[in-house]
PDB file of C-alpha atoms in Angstrom:
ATOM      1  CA  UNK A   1      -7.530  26.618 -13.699  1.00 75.00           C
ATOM      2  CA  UNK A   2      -6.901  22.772 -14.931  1.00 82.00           C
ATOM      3  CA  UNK A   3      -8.639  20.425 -12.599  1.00 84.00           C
ATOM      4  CA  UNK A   4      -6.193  17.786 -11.903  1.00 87.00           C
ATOM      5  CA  UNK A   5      -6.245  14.126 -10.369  1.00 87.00           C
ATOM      6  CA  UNK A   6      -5.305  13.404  -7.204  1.00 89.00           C
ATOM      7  CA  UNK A   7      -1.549  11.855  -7.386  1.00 93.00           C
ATOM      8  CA  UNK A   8      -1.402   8.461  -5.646  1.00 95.00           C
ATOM      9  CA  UNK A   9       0.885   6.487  -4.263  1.00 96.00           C
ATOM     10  CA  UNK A  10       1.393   2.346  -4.519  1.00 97.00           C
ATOM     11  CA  UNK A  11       2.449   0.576  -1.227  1.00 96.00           C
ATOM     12  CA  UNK A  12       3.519  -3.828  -1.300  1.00 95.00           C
ATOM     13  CA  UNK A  13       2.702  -4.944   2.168  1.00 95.00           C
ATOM     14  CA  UNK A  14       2.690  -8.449   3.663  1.00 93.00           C
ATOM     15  CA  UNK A  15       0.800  -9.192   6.557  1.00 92.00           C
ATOM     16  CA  UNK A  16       2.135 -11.330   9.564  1.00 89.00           C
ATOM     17  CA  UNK A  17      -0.890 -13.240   9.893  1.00 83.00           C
ATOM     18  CA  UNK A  18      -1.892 -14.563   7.243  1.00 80.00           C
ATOM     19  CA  UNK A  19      -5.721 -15.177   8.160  1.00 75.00           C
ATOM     20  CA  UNK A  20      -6.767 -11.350   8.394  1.00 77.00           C
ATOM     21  CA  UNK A  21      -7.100  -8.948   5.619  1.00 87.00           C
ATOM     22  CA  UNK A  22      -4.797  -6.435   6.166  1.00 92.00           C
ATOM     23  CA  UNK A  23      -6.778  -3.781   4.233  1.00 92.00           C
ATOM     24  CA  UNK A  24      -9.597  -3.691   6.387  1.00 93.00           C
ATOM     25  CA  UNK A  25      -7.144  -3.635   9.497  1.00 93.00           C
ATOM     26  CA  UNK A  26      -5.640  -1.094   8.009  1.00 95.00           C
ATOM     27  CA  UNK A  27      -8.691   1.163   7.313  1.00 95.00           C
ATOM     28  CA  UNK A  28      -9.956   0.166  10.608  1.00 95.00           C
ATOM     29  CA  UNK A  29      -6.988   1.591  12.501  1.00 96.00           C
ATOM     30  CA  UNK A  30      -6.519   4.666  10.194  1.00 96.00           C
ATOM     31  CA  UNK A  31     -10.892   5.743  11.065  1.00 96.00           C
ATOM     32  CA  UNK A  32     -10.023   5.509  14.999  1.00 96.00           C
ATOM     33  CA  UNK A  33      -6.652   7.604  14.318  1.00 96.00           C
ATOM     34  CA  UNK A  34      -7.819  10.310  12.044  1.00 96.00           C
ATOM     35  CA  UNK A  35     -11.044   9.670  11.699  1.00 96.00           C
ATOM     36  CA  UNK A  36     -13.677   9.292   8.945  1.00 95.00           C
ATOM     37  CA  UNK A  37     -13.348  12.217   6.996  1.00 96.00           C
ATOM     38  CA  UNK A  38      -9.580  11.849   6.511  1.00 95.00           C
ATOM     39  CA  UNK A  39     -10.165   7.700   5.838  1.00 95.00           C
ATOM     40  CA  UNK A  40     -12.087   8.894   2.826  1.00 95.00           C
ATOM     41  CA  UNK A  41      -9.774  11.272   1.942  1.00 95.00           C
ATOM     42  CA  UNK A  42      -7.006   8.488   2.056  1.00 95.00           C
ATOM     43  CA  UNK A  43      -9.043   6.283  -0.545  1.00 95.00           C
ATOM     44  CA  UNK A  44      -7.435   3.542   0.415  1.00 96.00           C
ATOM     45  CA  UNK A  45      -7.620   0.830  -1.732  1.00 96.00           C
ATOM     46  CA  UNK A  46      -6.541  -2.985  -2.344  1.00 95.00           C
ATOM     47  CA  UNK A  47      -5.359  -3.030  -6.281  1.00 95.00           C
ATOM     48  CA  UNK A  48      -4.047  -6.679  -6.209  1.00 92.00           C
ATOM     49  CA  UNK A  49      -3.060  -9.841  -4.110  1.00 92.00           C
ATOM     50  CA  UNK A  50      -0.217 -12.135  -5.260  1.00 88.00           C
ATOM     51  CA  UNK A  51      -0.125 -14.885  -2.536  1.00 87.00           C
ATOM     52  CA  UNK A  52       0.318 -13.631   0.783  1.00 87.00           C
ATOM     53  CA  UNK A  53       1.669  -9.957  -0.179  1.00 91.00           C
ATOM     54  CA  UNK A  54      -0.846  -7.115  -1.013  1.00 94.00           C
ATOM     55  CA  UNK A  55      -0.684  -3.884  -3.265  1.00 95.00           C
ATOM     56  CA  UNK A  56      -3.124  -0.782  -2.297  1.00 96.00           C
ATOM     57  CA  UNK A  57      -3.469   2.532  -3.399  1.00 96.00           C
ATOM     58  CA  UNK A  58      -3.232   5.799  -1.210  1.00 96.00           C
ATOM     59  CA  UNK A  59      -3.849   9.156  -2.177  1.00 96.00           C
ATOM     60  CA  UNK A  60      -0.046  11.337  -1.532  1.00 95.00           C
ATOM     61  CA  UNK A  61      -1.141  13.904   0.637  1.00 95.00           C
ATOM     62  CA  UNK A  62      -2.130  11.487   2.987  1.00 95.00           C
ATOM     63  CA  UNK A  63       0.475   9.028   2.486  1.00 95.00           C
ATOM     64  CA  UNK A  64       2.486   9.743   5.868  1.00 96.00           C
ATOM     65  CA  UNK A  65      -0.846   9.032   8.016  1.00 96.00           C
ATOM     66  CA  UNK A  66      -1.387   5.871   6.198  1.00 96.00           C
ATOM     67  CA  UNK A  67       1.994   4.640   7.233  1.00 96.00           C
ATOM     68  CA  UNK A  68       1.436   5.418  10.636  1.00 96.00           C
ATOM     69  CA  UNK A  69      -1.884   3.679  10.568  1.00 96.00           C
ATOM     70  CA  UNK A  70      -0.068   0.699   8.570  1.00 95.00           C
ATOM     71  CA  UNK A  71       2.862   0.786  11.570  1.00 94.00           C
ATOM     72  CA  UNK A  72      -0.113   0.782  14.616  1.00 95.00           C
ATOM     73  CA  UNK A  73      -2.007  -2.011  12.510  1.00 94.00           C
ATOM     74  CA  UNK A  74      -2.691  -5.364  14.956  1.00 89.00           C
ATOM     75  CA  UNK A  75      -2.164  -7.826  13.927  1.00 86.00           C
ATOM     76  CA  UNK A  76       1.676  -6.342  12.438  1.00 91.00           C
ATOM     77  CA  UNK A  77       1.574  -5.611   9.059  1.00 93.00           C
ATOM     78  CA  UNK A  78       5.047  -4.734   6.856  1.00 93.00           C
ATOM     79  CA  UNK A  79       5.385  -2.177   4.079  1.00 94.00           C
ATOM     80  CA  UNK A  80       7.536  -3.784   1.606  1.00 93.00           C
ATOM     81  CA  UNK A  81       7.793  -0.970  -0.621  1.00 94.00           C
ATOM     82  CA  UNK A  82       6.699   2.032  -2.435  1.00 95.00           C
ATOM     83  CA  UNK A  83       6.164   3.675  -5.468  1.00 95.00           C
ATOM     84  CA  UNK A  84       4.385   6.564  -7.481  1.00 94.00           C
ATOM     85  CA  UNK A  85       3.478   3.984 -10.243  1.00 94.00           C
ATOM     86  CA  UNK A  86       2.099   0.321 -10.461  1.00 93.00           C
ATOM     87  CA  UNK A  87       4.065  -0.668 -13.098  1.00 93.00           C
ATOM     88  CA  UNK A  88       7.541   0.404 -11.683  1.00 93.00           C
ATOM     89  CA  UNK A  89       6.225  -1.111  -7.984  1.00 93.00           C
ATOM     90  CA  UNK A  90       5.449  -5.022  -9.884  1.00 89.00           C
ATOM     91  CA  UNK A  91       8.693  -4.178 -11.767  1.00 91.00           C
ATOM     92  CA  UNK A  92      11.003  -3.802  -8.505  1.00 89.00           C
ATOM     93  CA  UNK A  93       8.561  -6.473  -6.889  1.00 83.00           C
ATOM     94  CA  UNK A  94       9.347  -9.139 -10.290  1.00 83.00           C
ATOM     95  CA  UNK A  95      13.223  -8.117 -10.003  1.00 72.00           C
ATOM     96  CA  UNK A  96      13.519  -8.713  -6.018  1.00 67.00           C
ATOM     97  CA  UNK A  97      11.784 -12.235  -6.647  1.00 61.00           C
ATOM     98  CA  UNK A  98      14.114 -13.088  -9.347  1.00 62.00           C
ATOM     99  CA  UNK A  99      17.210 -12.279  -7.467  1.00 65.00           C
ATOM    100  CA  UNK A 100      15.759 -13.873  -4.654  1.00 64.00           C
ATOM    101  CA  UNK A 101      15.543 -17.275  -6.929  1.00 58.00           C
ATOM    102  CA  UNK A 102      19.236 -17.212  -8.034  1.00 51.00           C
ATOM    103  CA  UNK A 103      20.719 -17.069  -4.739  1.00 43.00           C
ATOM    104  CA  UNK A 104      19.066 -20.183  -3.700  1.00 38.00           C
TER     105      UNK A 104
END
């Protein structure tokens, strides 16, 4: 049998303050919910920052518990959006920004 990788998934999230890191928070909160085992499972992980808005990595299978851990996060934290891949996720992101330029 062919030993596959994990699939991930890519999540954009911005947090509402901006003095916390939202990764930790977001770790933290997942631990007490499911506990450790499952937080390793998760492998959550911060792949980049571009000012205030955050992209991490989550492994699919546990993708549904890390949005419930994201949604019970405090302080709030906002899942912007989500994708399979990290280049279609900074494509949408790029696109959204752009349109969000012209209309100005």
């Amino acid at each position: 049998m062919l030993k596959r990788r994990p699939k991930r998934r890519y999540l954009s999230i911005v947090p509402a303050d901006k003095s916390s890191d939202p990764v930790t928070a977001i770790k933290k909160r997942f631990s007490e919910l499911f506990g450790t085992i499952a937080t390793e499972n998760a492998t959550l992980k911060l792949v980049e920052q571009r000012g205030n808005e955050f992209i991490i990595r989550c492994a699919k299978d546990q993708l549904e518990n890390v949005l419930v851990a994201i949604t019970l996060v405090d302080p709030p934290v906002i899942t912007i959006d989500m994708s399979g891949t990290i280049k279609q996720l900074r494509r949408r992101r790029q696109y959204s920004y752009l349109e969000g330029n012209q209309s100005l």
